[in-house]
Amino acid sequence: MKKYTCILCPVSCEMEAGQAVDHGEISVSGNACKRGEVYARMEIINPQRILTTLFPVTRGKAVPCKSGAPLDNHKLFDVIKLIKNSRAQKPVKAGDILLPNVLGTGVDIIATADRP
Amino acid sequence: MYDVIVAGGGAAGIAAAISAVREGAKVALIEQSKPGGRLLQSIHNGFGDEFFGEDLTGPEFAARLASRLVSSGIKIIIATVTDVSSALTVTVRRPSGKLAELKAKAIVLATGSKEEPEPSTAPTSALRGVYTATEAQRLINIEGKIIGKKAVVYGSNTLAVILARRLTLEGVKVVCVCESREKPVALPKDIVQCLEDFDIPLYLNTTVAAEGESALRGVYIKKALSEPSFIACDTLILSPELSPDDTLTVGAGIVIDGKTRGAEVTSALETSVPGIFAAGSALHTQTSADDAAFEGMDAGRNAALYAEGKQETTEHVRITAGEGIHYVMPHTAPLEGRTKIFFRAADFRKAVRLDVRCGQDLIFAKRYPALLPGLLENIEISLNGLSQDVRLSLEEQ
């Protein structure tokens, strides 16, 4: 069993979760809601996070962006590298897809502010 | 003449203006630049779950709130509020430098918080490469500046750890985050996703002193009972506690809570000066923009009711913070209906019981497996028929 701190809300539930050696069922305890259980399972199987950073813009200030869904943690820095080597063209509107299906993850990089 | 003037256009201020206008009030919202406040430079996600039912980044949360200002009839005035008086006047300085006095039937103070650097770090803040957390966040996220190669963060509040992650993602090596206290200030979920995820060490009981002539050369970090050690770095982020910006509150002669550094308020969020209400970080440290927005909604609605002369004047009982409680909110509440009381624990506590007493009588108790100082808790109780002050305290289990 390993300890996990849920990151999904301020309560920060301290959970214990583990998987049987034969890759059997994952058991989770200490979570106050269902979301915590799902989170702990993912932490064991494949930790993921929403990525937020700045996306470079040609002849303008970089625009804040986010991944449209959580990305595998081990791919975060590869995705950042790709973002920093890209350039968005103005005008950019919040919600615009800046990089579709980034690195084949099925997740889009989306602008979260306007650059008119 | 406005019914309600809202000073400050962050999450609490915008929400206050929107809810006041919903009550039929004629409303002005005063903001220095673009509505959105600190949210505009908080490009990370984790906002909006409670208020919008959706996970949003700061700029998205701000835009979604601000979109409700469009065609709401709220007058948006771009200016700095320089003074608020108990006669319900608001003095503003326009971008041109011209001063103007506005009159209202009720006022909501939502001017946010300020950083108060510890006096010991004051001399170092003049060194090139030393930034306060708010300033660093603005430079990186709004101006798109790269502020260094190797950084140390001093302070462990939410902003400090969020910045440590931001710097790391932007390619800056964050050597460590140092905190002079025994426990980090930020919530465990933020320690996990901002520091542990990126293997950024957190040193507790550790103080930091900057070293350099005109530019930062590095820092000496000193753990309790050990010799200082030198870390070469070109960037030092100072992230002191944020406390309510009390300039306007003090100027208006409003009674201040020594713990929150914000106004003392009734359950309607009205300060000691009739007709002046407060909400958001201007009132007390907020756990989230969602909480600030909910508080703003309450303050705005109550300000509109006051402006209409609809606020009932009933007898109030005083609510105070006892053993183990950092502060309570509100400070007074009417003796009828049910009252929601917010509180923060003074320290990290495990297995405690919250007692609410009126004189010697225990009127409410609740057990908590754990209480975090970073988390604003709340209870809902009836204060019907009480004759003495109500006191919240924590008892060991």
CSV table of C-alpha atoms in Angstrom, one decimal, chain A residues 38-75:
chain,number,residue,atom,x,y,z
A,38,VAL,CA,-10.6,7.4,-9.6
A,39,TYR,CA,-7.6,9.7,-9.0
A,40,ALA,CA,-5.7,7.1,-6.8
A,41,ARG,CA,-6.3,4.4,-9.4
A,42,MET,CA,-4.9,6.6,-12.1
A,43,GLU,CA,-1.9,7.5,-9.9
A,44,ILE,CA,-1.1,3.8,-9.8
A,45,ILE,CA,-1.8,3.0,-13.4
A,46,ASN,CA,-0.6,6.1,-15.2
A,47,PRO,CA,-0.4,9.5,-13.4
A,48,GLN,CA,-1.8,12.4,-15.5
A,49,ARG,CA,-2.1,16.1,-15.1
A,50,ILE,CA,-3.5,19.1,-16.9
A,51,LEU,CA,-0.7,21.1,-18.4
A,52,THR,CA,-0.8,24.9,-18.4
A,53,THR,CA,1.9,27.1,-19.9
A,54,LEU,CA,2.5,29.9,-22.4
A,55,PHE,CA,2.3,29.4,-26.1
A,56,PRO,CA,4.6,31.6,-28.2
A,57,VAL,CA,2.8,34.0,-30.6
A,58,THR,CA,4.4,35.5,-33.8
A,59,ARG,CA,4.9,39.3,-33.2
A,60,GLY,CA,3.1,39.3,-30.0
A,61,LYS,CA,3.0,38.3,-26.3
A,62,ALA,CA,2.8,34.6,-25.6
A,63,VAL,CA,-0.8,33.4,-24.9
A,64,PRO,CA,-1.7,31.2,-21.9
A,65,CYS,CA,-2.7,27.7,-22.9
A,66,LYS,CA,-3.8,24.4,-21.4
A,67,SER,CA,-4.1,20.7,-22.4
A,68,GLY,CA,-7.8,20.0,-23.1
A,69,ALA,CA,-7.5,16.9,-21.0
A,70,PRO,CA,-4.9,15.4,-18.6
A,71,LEU,CA,-1.6,14.4,-20.2
A,72,ASP,CA,0.6,11.5,-19.1
A,73,ASN,CA,3.1,12.9,-16.6
A,74,HIS,CA,6.1,11.4,-18.4
A,75,LYS,CA,5.1,13.2,-21.6
